[in-house]
Coordinates of C-alpha atoms and ligand atoms in Angstrom, one line a residue:
M11 CA -34.8 -33.3 -38.3
R12 CA -33.5 -33.3 -35.1
L13 CA -29.8 -35.0 -34.5
K14 CA -29.9 -36.8 -31.2
N15 CA -26.3 -36.2 -29.0
V16 CA -24.2 -34.7 -31.0
P17 CA -21.2 -34.9 -28.5
G18 CA -20.0 -32.3 -27.2
S19 CA -22.5 -30.3 -29.4
K20 CA -24.0 -27.5 -26.2
E21 CA -20.0 -26.6 -25.2
Y22 CA -19.3 -26.0 -29.2
I23 CA -22.1 -23.8 -29.0
A24 CA -21.4 -22.1 -26.1
E25 CA -17.8 -21.1 -27.3
S26 CA -18.7 -19.7 -31.0
K27 CA -18.6 -16.2 -32.2
F28 CA -21.5 -17.1 -33.9
V29 CA -24.0 -17.5 -31.4
I30 CA -26.2 -14.8 -29.8
H31 CA -25.3 -16.4 -26.3
D32 CA -27.6 -15.9 -23.2
E33 CA -27.2 -13.2 -20.7
T34 CA -30.0 -12.1 -18.1
E35 CA -30.3 -9.3 -20.0
R36 CA -31.0 -10.8 -23.5
K37 CA -32.9 -7.6 -25.4
G38 CA -30.2 -5.7 -27.2
K39 CA -27.6 -7.5 -28.1
V40 CA -28.5 -8.4 -32.3
R41 CA -27.6 -4.8 -32.7
E42 CA -25.1 -3.9 -30.7
Y43 CA -23.7 -7.3 -32.1
F44 CA -24.4 -6.1 -36.1
A45 CA -23.6 -2.2 -34.6
N46 CA -25.6 -0.9 -37.7
D47 CA -29.3 -0.1 -38.4
K48 CA -29.6 -2.6 -41.1
P49 CA -33.6 -4.5 -41.5
I50 CA -33.3 -7.2 -39.2
Q51 CA -35.3 -10.6 -40.4
I52 CA -35.5 -14.0 -38.6
E53 CA -35.9 -17.4 -39.1
I54 CA -37.6 -18.8 -35.9
G55 CA -37.0 -23.0 -36.3
M56 CA -33.9 -22.8 -38.4
G57 CA -32.9 -26.1 -38.8
K58 CA -29.4 -26.7 -40.2
G59 CA -30.2 -23.5 -41.5
Q60 CA -29.4 -23.8 -45.6
F61 CA -32.4 -21.0 -46.5
I62 CA -31.2 -19.1 -44.1
Y63 CA -27.5 -18.6 -44.7
A64 CA -28.7 -18.7 -48.7
M65 CA -30.8 -15.2 -48.3
A66 CA -27.8 -13.7 -45.9
Q67 CA -25.8 -14.6 -49.1
K68 CA -28.6 -12.8 -51.1
Y69 CA -29.4 -10.0 -49.8
P70 CA -26.2 -8.4 -47.7
E71 CA -28.0 -5.1 -47.2
I72 CA -30.5 -6.9 -44.6
N73 CA -29.2 -8.5 -41.2
F74 CA -30.7 -11.9 -40.2
V75 CA -31.0 -13.9 -37.0
G76 CA -32.1 -18.2 -37.2
I77 CA -33.9 -18.9 -34.3
E78 CA -33.4 -22.9 -33.3
K79 CA -34.1 -24.9 -30.2
Y80 CA -31.8 -28.1 -30.5
S81 CA -28.0 -27.1 -30.3
S82 CA -27.4 -30.6 -32.6
V83 CA -28.9 -29.1 -35.4
L84 CA -28.0 -25.6 -34.9
L85 CA -24.3 -27.3 -34.7
R86 CA -24.8 -27.6 -38.4
A87 CA -25.7 -23.9 -38.8
I88 CA -22.3 -22.8 -36.9
Q89 CA -20.2 -25.4 -39.4
K90 CA -21.1 -23.8 -43.2
M91 CA -20.7 -20.3 -40.9
E92 CA -16.7 -21.4 -39.8
E93 CA -16.5 -22.2 -43.6
E94 CA -17.6 -19.3 -45.4
P95 CA -18.3 -16.5 -42.3
L96 CA -20.8 -14.2 -43.2
D97 CA -21.0 -10.3 -41.6
N98 CA -24.7 -10.0 -41.2
L99 CA -25.8 -13.7 -40.3
I100 CA -26.3 -15.0 -35.8
F101 CA -27.6 -17.5 -34.3
I102 CA -29.7 -17.8 -31.7
R103 CA -30.8 -20.7 -29.2
M104 CA -33.9 -20.9 -27.9
D105 CA -37.1 -22.0 -27.7
A106 CA -39.9 -19.5 -29.5
E107 CA -41.7 -18.9 -26.8
E108 CA -39.0 -16.5 -25.2
I109 CA -39.1 -14.3 -28.4
T110 CA -40.2 -11.6 -26.8
D111 CA -37.4 -11.4 -24.3
V112 CA -34.8 -11.6 -27.5
F113 CA -36.8 -8.5 -29.5
D114 CA -37.4 -5.0 -28.7
N115 CA -41.3 -3.8 -29.3
G116 CA -41.0 -3.3 -33.3
E117 CA -37.2 -3.9 -33.9
V118 CA -38.2 -7.0 -36.7
D119 CA -38.9 -5.9 -40.4
K120 CA -39.6 -10.1 -41.2
I121 CA -40.3 -13.6 -39.8
Y122 CA -39.7 -16.7 -42.0
L123 CA -41.5 -20.0 -40.8
N124 CA -40.6 -22.9 -42.3
F125 CA -41.6 -26.1 -42.3
S126 CA -42.1 -25.9 -38.8
D127 CA -43.1 -29.1 -36.7
P128 CA -47.2 -30.0 -37.2
W129 CA -48.1 -30.9 -33.7
P130 CA -50.7 -33.1 -34.9
K131 CA -52.5 -33.4 -32.1
D132 CA -55.6 -30.4 -30.7
R133 CA -54.4 -29.9 -27.2
H134 CA -50.5 -28.6 -28.8
A135 CA -52.2 -26.6 -30.3
K136 CA -50.7 -23.9 -28.8
R137 CA -47.6 -25.0 -29.8
R138 CA -47.3 -24.4 -32.9
L139 CA -46.0 -21.7 -34.9
E140 CA -48.2 -20.3 -36.8
S141 CA -50.8 -20.2 -33.9
R142 CA -52.9 -17.4 -32.6
Q143 CA -50.7 -16.9 -28.8
F144 CA -47.0 -17.2 -31.7
L145 CA -48.6 -14.3 -33.8
E146 CA -49.7 -12.2 -30.7
R147 CA -45.9 -12.7 -30.2
Y148 CA -44.3 -12.1 -32.8
K149 CA -46.8 -8.5 -33.7
K150 CA -44.7 -7.2 -30.5
I151 CA -41.6 -7.8 -32.2
L152 CA -42.1 -7.1 -35.5
K153 CA -42.5 -3.5 -36.5
D154 CA -45.6 -1.1 -37.5
D155 CA -45.9 -2.7 -41.8
G156 CA -43.8 -5.9 -40.6
F157 CA -44.9 -9.4 -42.4
I158 CA -44.5 -13.3 -41.4
E159 CA -43.9 -15.4 -44.6
F160 CA -44.5 -19.2 -43.4
K161 CA -44.2 -22.2 -46.2
T162 CA -45.3 -25.7 -45.4
D163 CA -45.9 -29.0 -47.5
N164 CA -48.1 -30.1 -44.1
N165 CA -51.7 -29.1 -45.6
D166 CA -53.7 -29.9 -42.1
L167 CA -50.9 -26.8 -41.1
F168 CA -51.5 -24.8 -43.3
D169 CA -55.4 -24.7 -43.1
F170 CA -55.2 -24.5 -39.4
A171 CA -52.0 -21.5 -40.2
L172 CA -55.0 -19.7 -42.5
E173 CA -57.4 -20.0 -39.4
E174 CA -55.5 -18.5 -36.9
V175 CA -54.5 -15.7 -39.4
D176 CA -58.2 -15.1 -40.0
A177 CA -59.0 -15.5 -35.8
A178 CA -56.1 -13.7 -35.3
G179 CA -57.3 -10.4 -37.8
W180 CA -53.8 -10.1 -39.8
K181 CA -53.8 -9.2 -43.0
M182 CA -53.4 -12.1 -46.1
I183 CA -51.2 -10.5 -48.6
A184 CA -51.7 -13.2 -50.9
F185 CA -51.3 -17.6 -50.3
T186 CA -50.3 -20.1 -52.8
R187 CA -51.3 -23.9 -52.5
D188 CA -48.7 -24.9 -54.5
L189 CA -45.9 -22.5 -54.6
H190 CA -43.3 -23.7 -56.6
A191 CA -47.2 -23.5 -60.1
D192 CA -47.1 -20.0 -59.3
E193 CA -44.9 -17.9 -60.9
K194 CA -45.6 -15.0 -59.0
L195 CA -44.9 -16.0 -55.3
N196 CA -42.0 -18.5 -56.6
E197 CA -40.3 -15.9 -57.9
G198 CA -36.7 -15.7 -56.1
N199 CA -37.9 -17.8 -53.8
I200 CA -35.1 -19.6 -52.0
M201 CA -35.9 -23.2 -51.4
T202 CA -35.4 -24.4 -47.8
E203 CA -33.9 -28.3 -46.9
Y204 CA -37.4 -30.0 -46.2
E205 CA -39.0 -27.8 -49.6
A206 CA -36.4 -29.4 -51.4
K207 CA -36.4 -32.6 -50.0
F208 CA -40.5 -32.9 -49.9
S209 CA -40.9 -31.6 -53.6
A210 CA -38.9 -34.0 -55.3
M211 CA -41.4 -36.3 -53.4
G212 CA -43.8 -34.3 -55.1
N213 CA -45.5 -32.8 -51.9
P214 CA -47.1 -29.2 -53.5
I215 CA -45.7 -26.1 -51.0
N216 CA -48.1 -23.7 -49.2
K217 CA -47.0 -20.4 -48.5
Y218 CA -48.8 -17.6 -47.2
I219 CA -47.8 -14.4 -47.1
I220 CA -49.5 -12.4 -43.9
Q221 CA -49.0 -8.5 -42.2
K222 CA -49.1 -7.0 -38.9
P223 CA -52.7 -6.1 -37.6
Ligands
SAM313 N1 -37.2 -24.5 -41.4 C1 -36.1 -25.9 -42.3 C2 -36.4 -26.0 -43.3 O1 -37.2 -25.5 -43.9 O2 -36.0 -27.1 -43.4 C3 -36.0 -27.0 -40.7 C4 -37.2 -27.2 -40.9 S1 -37.9 -28.6 -39.6 C5 -39.0 -29.7 -39.6 C6 -38.7 -27.7 -38.0 C7 -37.0 -26.9 -36.9 O3 -37.7 -26.1 -35.6 C8 -36.5 -28.3 -35.7 O4 -34.9 -27.8 -36.2 C9 -37.1 -27.8 -34.7 O5 -36.1 -28.4 -33.8 C10 -37.4 -26.5 -34.6 N2 -38.5 -25.9 -34.5 C11 -39.5 -26.5 -33.8 N3 -39.9 -25.6 -33.1 C12 -39.1 -24.5 -32.4 C13 -39.5 -23.5 -31.3 N4 -40.5 -23.5 -30.5 N5 -38.2 -22.7 -31.1 C14 -37.2 -22.7 -32.1 N6 -37.4 -23.8 -33.0 C15 -38.0 -24.8 -32.9

């Protein structure tokens, strides 16, 4: 996904009105930007933002925040917003490890994790966005009955994610090993860029929905 070295992407992002910029005090900035009290849903590792942009178009009654670590990828999402701006979508360039510095306790309604990087080496397990370490961070920023929805075609990552859900004591609401064949869970499904790519190759898509303990 990383589009290496897009020249000037950092500078371009620094100027963008569709990005919440780094400041000493980052908490409260998202609410301040939207200036309303609609629920907030976030996608962590949104890549070029195809999924979250489509979600924001479909659900104008919700505020969406797209989080992405790399400027070169985020740039593509910003360009789409410049073509057709949406007032319920904003982006943050950051590493998800800092998520509790940006959102207040209980500020977020739902978190989407789509086709997260697998970090296959055991010693990197805590970098996976579905690890117990990340679940602990998500627990802080999610409201009391908040949800996480996770999709991936990577079976090893999904197996790991299920173990982490158990270990961290989250409530499993639903899961499937073949989302596109699951009439109920697939209803209204919005495909991500990676989902379209991998399902076209014949890979089944795993999905879980979990609720904060
Ligand atoms: N969600 C998109 C999709 O399904 O098409 C993109 C998937 S891509 C494989 C994973 C994305 O997550 C990459 O753009 C990567 O830069 C981003 N990412 C990985 N770790 C991250 C982290 N710790 N914080 C923020 N973004 C991260």
